[in-house]
Coordinates of N, CA and C in Angstrom, one line a residue:
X1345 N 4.5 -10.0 -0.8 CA 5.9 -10.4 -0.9 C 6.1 -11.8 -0.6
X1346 N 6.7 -12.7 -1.4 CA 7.2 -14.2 -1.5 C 8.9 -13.7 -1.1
X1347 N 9.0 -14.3 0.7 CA 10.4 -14.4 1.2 C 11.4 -15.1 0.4
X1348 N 10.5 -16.2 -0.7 CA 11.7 -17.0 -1.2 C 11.7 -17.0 -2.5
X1349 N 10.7 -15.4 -2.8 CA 11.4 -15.2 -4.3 C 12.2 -13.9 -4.4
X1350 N 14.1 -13.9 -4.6 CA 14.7 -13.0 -4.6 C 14.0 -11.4 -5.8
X1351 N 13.4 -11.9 -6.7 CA 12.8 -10.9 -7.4 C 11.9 -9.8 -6.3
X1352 N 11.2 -10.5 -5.5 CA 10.5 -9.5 -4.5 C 11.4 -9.0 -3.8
X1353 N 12.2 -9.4 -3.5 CA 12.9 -8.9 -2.5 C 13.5 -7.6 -3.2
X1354 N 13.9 -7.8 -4.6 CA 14.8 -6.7 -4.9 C 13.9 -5.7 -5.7
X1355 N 12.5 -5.9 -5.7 CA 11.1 -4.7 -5.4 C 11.8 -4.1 -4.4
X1356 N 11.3 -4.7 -3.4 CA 11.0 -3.8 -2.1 C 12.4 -3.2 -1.5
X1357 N 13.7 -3.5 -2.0 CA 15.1 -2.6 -1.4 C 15.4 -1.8 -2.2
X1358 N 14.3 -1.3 -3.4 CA 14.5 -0.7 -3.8 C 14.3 0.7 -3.6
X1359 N 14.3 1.3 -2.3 CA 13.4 2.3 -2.0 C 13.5 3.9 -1.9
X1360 N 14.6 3.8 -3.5 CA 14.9 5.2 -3.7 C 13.9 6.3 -4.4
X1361 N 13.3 7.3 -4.4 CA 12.7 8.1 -4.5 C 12.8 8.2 -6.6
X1362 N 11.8 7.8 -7.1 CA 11.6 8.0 -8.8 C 10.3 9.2 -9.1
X1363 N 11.0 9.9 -9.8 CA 10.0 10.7 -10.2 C 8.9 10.3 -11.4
X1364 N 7.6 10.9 -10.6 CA 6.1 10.0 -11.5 C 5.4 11.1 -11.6
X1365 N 5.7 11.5 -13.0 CA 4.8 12.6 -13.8 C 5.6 13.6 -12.8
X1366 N 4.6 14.7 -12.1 CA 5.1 16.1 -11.5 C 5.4 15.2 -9.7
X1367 N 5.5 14.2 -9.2 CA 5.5 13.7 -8.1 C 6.8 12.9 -7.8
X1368 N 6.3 12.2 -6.4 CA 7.5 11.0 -6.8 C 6.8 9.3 -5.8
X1369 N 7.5 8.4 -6.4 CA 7.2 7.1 -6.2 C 8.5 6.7 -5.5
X1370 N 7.6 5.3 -5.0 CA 8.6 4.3 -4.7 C 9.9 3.7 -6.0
X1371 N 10.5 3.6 -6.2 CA 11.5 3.0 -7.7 C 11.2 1.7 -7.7
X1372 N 11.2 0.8 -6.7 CA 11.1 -0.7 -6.7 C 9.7 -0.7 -7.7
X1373 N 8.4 -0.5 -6.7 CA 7.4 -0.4 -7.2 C 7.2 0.0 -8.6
X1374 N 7.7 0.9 -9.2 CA 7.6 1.4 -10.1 C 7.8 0.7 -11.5
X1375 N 8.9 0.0 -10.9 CA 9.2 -0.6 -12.4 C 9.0 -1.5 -12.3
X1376 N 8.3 -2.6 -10.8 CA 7.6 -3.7 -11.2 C 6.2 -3.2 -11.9
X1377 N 5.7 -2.0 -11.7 CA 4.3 -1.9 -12.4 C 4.6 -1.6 -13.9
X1378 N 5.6 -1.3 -14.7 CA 6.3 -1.2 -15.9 C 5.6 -2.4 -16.3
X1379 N 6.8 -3.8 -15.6 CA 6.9 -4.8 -16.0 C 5.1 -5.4 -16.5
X1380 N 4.7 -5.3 -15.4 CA 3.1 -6.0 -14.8 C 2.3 -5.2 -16.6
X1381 N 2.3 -4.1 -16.9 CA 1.7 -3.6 -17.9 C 2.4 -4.0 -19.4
X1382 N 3.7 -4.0 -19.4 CA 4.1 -4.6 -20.3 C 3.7 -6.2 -20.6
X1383 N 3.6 -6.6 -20.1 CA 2.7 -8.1 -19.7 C 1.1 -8.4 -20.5
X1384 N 0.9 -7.1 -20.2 CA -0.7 -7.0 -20.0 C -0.9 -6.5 -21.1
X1385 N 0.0 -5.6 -22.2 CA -0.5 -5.1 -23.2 C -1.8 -5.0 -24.0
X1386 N -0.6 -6.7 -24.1 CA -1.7 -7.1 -25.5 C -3.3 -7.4 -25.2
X1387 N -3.5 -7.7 -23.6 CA -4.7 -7.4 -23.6 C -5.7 -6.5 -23.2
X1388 N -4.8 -5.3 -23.3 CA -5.5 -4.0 -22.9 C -6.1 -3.7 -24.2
X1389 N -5.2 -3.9 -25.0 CA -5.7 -3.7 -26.9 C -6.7 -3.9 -27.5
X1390 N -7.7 -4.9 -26.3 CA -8.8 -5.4 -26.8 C -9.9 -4.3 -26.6
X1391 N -10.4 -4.0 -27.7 CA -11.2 -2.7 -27.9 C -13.0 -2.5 -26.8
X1392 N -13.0 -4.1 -26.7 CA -14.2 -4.3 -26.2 C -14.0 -3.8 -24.3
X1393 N -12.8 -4.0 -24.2 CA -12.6 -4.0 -22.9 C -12.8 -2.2 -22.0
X1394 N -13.7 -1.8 -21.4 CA -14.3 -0.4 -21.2 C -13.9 -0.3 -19.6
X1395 N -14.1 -1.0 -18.9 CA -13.5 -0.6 -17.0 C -12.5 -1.9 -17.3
X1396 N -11.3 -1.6 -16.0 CA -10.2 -2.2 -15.5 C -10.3 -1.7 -13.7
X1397 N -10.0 -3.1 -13.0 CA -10.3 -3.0 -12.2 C -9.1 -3.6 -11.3
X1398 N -7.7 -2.8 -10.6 CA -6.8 -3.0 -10.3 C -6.5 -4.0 -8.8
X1399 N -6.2 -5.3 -8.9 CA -6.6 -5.7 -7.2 C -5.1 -6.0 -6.6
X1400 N -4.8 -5.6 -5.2 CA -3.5 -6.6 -5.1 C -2.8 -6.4 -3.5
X1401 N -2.2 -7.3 -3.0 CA -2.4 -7.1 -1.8 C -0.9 -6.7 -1.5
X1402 N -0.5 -6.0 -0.2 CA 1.0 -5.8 0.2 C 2.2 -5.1 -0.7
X1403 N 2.7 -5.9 -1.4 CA 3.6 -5.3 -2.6 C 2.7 -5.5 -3.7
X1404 N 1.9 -6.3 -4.1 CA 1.0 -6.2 -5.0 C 0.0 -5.0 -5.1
X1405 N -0.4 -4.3 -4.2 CA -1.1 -3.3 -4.0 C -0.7 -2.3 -4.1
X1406 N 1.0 -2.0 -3.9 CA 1.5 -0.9 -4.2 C 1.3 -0.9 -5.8
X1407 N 1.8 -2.1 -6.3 CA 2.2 -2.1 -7.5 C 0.3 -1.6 -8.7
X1408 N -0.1 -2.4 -8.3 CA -1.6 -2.2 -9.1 C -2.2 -0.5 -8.5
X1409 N -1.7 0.0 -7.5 CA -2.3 1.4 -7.1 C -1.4 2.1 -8.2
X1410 N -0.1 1.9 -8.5 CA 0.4 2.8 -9.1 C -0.1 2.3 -10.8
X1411 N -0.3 1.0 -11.6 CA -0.9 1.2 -12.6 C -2.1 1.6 -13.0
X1412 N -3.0 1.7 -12.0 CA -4.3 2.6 -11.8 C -3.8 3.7 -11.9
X1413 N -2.9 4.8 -11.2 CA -2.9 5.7 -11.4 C -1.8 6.1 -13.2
X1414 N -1.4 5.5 -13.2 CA -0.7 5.7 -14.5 C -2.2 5.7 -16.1
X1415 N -2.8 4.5 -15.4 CA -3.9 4.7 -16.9 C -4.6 6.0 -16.1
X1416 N -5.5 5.9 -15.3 CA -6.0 7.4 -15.4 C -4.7 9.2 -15.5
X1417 N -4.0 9.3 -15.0 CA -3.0 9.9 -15.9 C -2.8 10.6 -16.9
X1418 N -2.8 8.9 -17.4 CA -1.9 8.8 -19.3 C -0.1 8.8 -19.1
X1419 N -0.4 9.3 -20.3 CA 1.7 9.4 -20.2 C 2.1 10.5 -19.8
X1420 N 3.7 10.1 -19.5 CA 3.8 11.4 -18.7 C 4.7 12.5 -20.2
X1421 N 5.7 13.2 -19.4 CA 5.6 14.9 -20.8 C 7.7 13.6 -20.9
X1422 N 7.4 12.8 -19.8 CA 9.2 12.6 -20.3 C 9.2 11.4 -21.2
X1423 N 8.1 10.9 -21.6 CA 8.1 9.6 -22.4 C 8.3 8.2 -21.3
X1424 N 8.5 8.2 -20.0 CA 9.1 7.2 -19.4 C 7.7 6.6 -19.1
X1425 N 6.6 7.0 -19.4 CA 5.3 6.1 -19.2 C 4.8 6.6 -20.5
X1426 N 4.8 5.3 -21.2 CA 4.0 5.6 -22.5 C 2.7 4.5 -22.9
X1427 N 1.9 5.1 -23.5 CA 0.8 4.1 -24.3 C -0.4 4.1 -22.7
X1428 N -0.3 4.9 -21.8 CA -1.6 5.0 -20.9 C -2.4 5.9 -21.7
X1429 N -2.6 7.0 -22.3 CA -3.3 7.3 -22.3 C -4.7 7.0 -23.4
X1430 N -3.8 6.4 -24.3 CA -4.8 5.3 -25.4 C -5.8 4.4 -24.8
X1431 N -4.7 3.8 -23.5 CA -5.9 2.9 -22.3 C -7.2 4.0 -21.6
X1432 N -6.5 5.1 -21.5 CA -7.2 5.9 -20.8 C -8.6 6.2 -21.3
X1433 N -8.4 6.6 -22.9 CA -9.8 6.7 -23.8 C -10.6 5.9 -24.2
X1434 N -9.8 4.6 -24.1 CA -10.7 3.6 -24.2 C -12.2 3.3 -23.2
X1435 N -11.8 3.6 -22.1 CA -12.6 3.3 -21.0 C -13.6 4.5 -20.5
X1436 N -14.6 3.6 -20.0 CA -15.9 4.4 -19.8 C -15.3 5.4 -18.8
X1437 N -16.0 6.6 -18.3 CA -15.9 7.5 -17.4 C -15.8 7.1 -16.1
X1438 N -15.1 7.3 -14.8 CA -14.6 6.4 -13.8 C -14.2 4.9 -14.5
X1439 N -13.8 4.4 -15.4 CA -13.5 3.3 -15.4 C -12.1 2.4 -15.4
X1440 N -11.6 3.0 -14.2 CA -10.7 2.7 -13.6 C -10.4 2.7 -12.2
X1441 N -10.3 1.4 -11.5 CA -10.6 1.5 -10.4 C -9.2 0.5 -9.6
X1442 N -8.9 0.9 -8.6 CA -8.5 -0.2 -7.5 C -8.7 -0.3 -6.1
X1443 N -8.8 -2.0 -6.0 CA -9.3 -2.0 -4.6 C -7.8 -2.6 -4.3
X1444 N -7.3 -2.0 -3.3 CA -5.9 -3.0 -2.8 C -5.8 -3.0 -1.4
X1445 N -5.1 -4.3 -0.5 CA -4.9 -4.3 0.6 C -3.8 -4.2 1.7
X1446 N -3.3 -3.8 2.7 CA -2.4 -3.3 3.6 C -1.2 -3.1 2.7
X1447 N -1.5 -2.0 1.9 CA 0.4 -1.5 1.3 C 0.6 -0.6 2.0
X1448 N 2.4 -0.6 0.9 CA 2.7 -0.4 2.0 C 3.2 1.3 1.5
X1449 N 4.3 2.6 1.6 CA 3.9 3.6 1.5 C 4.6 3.4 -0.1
X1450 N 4.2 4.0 -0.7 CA 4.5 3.9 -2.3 C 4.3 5.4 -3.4
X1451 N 3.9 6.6 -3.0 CA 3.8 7.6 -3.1 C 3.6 9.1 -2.5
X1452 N 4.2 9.9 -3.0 CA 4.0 11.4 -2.3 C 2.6 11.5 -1.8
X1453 N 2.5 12.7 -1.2 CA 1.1 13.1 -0.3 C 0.5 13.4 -1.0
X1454 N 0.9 14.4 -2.5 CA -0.4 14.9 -3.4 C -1.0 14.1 -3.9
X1455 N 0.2 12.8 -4.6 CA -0.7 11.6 -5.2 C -1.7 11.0 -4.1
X1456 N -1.6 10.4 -3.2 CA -2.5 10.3 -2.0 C -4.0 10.7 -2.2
X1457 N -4.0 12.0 -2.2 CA -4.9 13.0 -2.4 C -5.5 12.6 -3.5
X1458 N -5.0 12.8 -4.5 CA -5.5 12.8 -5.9 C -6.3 11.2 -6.1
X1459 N -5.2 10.5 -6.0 CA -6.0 8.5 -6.0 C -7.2 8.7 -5.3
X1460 N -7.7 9.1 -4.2 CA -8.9 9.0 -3.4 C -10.0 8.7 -4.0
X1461 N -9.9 9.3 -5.4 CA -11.3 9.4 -6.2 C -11.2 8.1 -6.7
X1462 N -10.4 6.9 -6.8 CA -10.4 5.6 -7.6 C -9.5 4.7 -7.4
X1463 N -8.8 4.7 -5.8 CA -8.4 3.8 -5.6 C -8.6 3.2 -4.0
X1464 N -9.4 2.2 -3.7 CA -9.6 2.0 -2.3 C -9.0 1.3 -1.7
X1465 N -8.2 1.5 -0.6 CA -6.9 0.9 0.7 C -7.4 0.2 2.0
X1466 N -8.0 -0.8 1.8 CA -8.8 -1.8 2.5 C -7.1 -2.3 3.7
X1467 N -7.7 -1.4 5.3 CA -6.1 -2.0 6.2 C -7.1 -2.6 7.1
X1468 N -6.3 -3.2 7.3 CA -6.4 -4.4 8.9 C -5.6 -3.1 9.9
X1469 N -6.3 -2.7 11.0 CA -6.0 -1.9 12.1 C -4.5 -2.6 12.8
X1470 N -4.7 -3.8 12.9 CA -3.4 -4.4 13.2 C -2.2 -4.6 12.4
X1471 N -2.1 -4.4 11.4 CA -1.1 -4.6 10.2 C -0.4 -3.4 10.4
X1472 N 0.9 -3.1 10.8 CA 1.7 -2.1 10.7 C 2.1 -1.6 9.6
X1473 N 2.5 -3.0 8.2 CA 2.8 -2.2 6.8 C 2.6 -1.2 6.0
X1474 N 1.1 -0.8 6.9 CA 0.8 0.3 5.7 C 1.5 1.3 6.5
X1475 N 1.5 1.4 7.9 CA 2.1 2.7 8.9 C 3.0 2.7 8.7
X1476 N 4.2 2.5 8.0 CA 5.3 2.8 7.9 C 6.4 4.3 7.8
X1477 N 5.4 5.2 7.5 CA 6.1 6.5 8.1 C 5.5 7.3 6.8
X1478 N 6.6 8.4 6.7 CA 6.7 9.3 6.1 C 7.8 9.6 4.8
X1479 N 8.5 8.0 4.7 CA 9.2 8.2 3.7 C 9.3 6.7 2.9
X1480 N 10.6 6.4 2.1 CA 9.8 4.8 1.4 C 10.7 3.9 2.2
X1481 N 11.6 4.8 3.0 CA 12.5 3.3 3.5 C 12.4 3.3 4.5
X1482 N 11.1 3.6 5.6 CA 10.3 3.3 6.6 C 11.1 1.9 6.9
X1483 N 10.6 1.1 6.2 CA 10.2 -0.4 7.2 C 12.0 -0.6 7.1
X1484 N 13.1 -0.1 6.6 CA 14.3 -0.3 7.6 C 14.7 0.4 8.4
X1485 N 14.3 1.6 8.6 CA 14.1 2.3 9.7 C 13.4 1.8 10.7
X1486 N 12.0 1.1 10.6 CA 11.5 0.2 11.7 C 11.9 -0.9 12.3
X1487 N 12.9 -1.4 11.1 CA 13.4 -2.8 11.4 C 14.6 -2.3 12.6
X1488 N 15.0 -1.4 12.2 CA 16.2 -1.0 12.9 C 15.8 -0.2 14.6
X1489 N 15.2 0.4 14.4 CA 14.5 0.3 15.7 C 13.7 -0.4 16.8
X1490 N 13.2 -1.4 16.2 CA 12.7 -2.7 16.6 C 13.7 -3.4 17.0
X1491 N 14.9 -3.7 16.5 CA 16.0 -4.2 16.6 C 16.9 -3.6 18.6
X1492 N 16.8 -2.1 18.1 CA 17.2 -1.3 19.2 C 16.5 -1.2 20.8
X1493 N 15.2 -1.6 20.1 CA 14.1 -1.5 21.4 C 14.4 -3.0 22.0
X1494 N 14.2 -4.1 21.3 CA 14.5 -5.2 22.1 C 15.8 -5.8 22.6
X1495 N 17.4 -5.0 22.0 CA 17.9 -5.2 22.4 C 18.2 -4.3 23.8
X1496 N 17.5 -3.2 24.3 CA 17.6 -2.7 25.3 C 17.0 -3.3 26.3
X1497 N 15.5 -3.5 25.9 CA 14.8 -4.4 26.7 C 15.2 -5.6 27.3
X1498 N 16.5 -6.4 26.5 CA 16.9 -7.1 26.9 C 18.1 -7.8 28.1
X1499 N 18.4 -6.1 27.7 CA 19.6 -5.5 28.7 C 19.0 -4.8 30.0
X1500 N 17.8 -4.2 29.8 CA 17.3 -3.5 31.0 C 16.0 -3.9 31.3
X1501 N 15.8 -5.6 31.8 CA 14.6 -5.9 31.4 C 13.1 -5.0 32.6
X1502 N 13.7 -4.2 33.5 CA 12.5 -4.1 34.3 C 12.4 -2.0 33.9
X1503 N 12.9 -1.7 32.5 CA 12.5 -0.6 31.9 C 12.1 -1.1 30.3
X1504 N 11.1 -1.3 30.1 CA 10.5 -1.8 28.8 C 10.2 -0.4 28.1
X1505 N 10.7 -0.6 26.8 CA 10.6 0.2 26.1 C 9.1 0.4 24.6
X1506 N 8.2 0.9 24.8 CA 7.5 0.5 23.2 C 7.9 1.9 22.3
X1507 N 7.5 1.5 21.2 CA 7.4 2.7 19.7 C 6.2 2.9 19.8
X1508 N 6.3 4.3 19.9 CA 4.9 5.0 20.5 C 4.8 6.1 18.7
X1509 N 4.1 7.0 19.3 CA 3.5 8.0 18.0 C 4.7 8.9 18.1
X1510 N 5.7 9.1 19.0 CA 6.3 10.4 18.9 C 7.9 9.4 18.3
X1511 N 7.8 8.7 17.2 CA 9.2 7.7 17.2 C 9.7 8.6 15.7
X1512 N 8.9 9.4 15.4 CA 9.2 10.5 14.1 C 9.1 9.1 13.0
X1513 N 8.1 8.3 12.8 CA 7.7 7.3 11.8 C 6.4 7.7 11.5
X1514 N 5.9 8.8 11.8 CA 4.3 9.5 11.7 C 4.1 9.2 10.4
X1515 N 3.2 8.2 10.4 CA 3.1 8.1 8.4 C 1.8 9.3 8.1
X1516 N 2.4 9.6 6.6 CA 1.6 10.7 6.0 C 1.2 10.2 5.3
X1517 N 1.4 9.5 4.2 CA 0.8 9.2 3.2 C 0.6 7.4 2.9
X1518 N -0.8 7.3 2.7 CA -0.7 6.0 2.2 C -2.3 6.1 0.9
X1519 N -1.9 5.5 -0.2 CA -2.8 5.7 -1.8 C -4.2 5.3 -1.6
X1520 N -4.9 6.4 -2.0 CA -6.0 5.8 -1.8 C -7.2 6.2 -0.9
X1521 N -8.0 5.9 -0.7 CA -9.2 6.1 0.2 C -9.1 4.8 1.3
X1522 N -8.6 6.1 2.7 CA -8.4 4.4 3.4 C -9.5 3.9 4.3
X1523 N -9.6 3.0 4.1 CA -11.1 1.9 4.5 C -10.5 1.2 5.9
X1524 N -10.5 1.4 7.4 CA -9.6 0.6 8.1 C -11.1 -0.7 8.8
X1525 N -10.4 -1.4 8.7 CA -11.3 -2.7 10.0 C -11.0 -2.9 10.9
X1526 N -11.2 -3.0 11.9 CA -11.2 -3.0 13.6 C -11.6 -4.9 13.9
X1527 N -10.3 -5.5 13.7 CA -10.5 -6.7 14.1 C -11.7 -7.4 15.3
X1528 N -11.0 -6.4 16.1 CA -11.8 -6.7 17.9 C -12.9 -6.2 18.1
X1529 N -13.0 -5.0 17.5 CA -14.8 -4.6 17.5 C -15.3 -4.9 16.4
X1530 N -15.1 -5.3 15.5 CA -15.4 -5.5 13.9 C -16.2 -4.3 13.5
X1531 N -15.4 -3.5 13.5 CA -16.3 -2.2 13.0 C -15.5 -1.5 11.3
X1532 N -15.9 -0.8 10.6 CA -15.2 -0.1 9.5 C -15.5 1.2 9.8
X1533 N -14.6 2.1 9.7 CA -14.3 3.4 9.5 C -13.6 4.1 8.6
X1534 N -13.7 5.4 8.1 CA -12.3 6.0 7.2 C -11.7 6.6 7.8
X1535 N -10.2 6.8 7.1 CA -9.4 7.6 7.9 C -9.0 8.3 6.6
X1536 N -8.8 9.5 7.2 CA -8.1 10.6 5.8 C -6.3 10.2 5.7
X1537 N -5.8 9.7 6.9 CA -4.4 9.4 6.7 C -4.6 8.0 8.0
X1538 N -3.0 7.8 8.1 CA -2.6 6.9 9.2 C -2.7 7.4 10.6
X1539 N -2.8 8.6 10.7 CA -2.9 8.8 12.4 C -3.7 8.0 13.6
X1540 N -4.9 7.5 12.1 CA -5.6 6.7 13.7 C -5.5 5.3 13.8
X1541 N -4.6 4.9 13.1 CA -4.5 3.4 13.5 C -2.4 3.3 13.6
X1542 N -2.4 4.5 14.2 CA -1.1 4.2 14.7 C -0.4 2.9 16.0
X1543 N -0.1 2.0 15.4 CA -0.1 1.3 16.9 C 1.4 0.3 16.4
X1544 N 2.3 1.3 16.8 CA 3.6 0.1 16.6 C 3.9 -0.6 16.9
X1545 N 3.9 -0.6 18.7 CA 4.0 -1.5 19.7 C 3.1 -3.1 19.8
X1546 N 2.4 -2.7 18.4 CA 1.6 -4.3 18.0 C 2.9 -5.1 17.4
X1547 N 3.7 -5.9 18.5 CA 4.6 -6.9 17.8 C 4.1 -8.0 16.8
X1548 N 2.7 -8.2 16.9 CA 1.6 -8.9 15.7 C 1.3 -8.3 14.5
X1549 N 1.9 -7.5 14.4 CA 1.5 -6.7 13.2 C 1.7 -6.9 11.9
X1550 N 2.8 -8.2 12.0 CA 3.1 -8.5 10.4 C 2.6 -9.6 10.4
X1551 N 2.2 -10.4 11.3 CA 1.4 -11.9 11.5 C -0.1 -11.2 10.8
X1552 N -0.5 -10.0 11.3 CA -1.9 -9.8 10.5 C -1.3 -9.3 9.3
X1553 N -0.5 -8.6 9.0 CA -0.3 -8.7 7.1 C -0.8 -9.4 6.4
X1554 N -0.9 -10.7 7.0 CA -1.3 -11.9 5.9 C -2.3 -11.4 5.2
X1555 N -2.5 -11.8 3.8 CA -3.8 -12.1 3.2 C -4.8 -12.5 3.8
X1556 N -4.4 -13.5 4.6 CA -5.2 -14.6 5.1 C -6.3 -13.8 6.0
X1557 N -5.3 -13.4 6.8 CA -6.7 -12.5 7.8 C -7.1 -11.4 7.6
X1558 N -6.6 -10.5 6.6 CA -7.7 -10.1 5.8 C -8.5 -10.5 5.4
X1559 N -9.1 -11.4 4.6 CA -9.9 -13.0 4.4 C -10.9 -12.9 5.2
X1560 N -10.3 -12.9 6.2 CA -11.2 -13.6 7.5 C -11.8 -12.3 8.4
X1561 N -11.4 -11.2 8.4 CA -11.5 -10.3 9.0 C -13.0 -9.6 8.3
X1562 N -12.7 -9.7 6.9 CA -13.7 -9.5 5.9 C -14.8 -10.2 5.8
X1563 N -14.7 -11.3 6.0 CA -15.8 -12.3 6.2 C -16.5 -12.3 7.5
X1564 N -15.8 -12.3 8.0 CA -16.4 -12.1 9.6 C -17.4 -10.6 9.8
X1565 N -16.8 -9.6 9.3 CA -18.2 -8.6 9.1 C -18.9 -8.6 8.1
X1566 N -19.1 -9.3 7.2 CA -20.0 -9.7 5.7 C -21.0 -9.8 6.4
X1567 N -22.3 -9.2 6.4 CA -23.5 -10.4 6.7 C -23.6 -11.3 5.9
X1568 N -24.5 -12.3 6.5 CA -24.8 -14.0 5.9 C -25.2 -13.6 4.7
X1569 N -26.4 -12.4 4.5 CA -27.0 -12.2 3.6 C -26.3 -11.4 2.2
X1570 N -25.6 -11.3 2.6 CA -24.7 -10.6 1.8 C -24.6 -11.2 -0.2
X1571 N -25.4 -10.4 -0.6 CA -24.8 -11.6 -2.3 C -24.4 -10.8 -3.2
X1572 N -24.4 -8.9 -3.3 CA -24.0 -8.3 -4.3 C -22.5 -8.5 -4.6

């Protein structure tokens, strides 16, 4: 998300519940991945082209997880996604993939499930975006609570309050196969959901959103030798 492009902004407040195929999505998301594929047509067309490989970080990651899942798919029975599944036959077997980074929640639990087989969710353990809960308007529910917590704290400074696991923001679902990185021990693990990198009370949490230290977090566990 670009703070000082109003277009993103009105992705992301979009966060009413759209139905995708038998499921349901984020709406913002949704119809920026419309847009993104309408864009892209004319070079899907190209006959020679056999894998597609979806990349994108934050709002970009919602958005490319859900055009990944739309060409594997196809169209849906209401016409409102059309011309995936032409992309679909084109391409080799698995030949659709996405790797995307700290998004944020953008689909029901079954889709969840289902992406696992071709889409991977590379999180920074410290990035709260992807934890965002259990529904899509999470992060103003967090914002609003964050808001609450420090204005208490402010008021009662020698009872400090944090957002613990029991703040009913229990995120269920996030797309994908999640790959998490442990900044401090530099380790990689999977998680089947959010439960184990629950950590709200990281007031740093949107400082590691960045791209950037993703970057760096990634590099920092690469071996030297690393060249595939």
């Amino acid at each position: 998300t670009r703070f000082t492009d109003p277009n993103d902004a009105k992705i992301n407040i979009q966060i009413s519940e759209k139905i995708f195929y038998h499921w349901k999505c984020h709406r913002g998301y949704f119809l920026a991945a419309i847009g993104v594929i309408d864009q892209i047509r004319g070079f899907l067309d190209d006959n020679e082209i056999n894998k597609i490989v979806c990349l994108g970080h934050s709002l970009g990651g919602a958005v490319a997880s859900l055009i990944a899942i739309m060409i594997q798919r196809g169209d849906d029975a209401s016409g409102t996604i059309r011309g995936m599944s032409y992309f679909r036959d084109i391409l080799i077997q698995d030949g659709i993939k996405a790797i995307v980074f700290g998004t944020p929640p953008v689909v029901s639990d079954t889709l969840c499930e289902y992406s696992r087989s071709f889409i991977t969710n590379i999180v920074n353990d410290k990035d709260f975006i992807p934890k965002l809960g259990n529904s899509f308007d999470a992060l103003r529910n967090l914002h609003i609570k964050y808001v609450s917590i420090l204005m208490y704290n402010l008021i009662e400074p020698y009872h400090h309050v944090n957002i613990s696991n029991n703040d009913k923001l229990d995120p269920n679902r996030l797309v994908g196969k999640v790959i998490i990185i442990d900044p401090r021990s530099k380790t990689i693990f999977q998680g089947t959901n959010l439960k184990k990198i629950l950590h709200y009370s990281d007031v740093l949490g949107l400082f590691h959103h960045q791209m950037i230290h993703y970057y760096n977090i990634i590099l920092s566990i690469t071996p030297d030798n690393y060249t595939q």
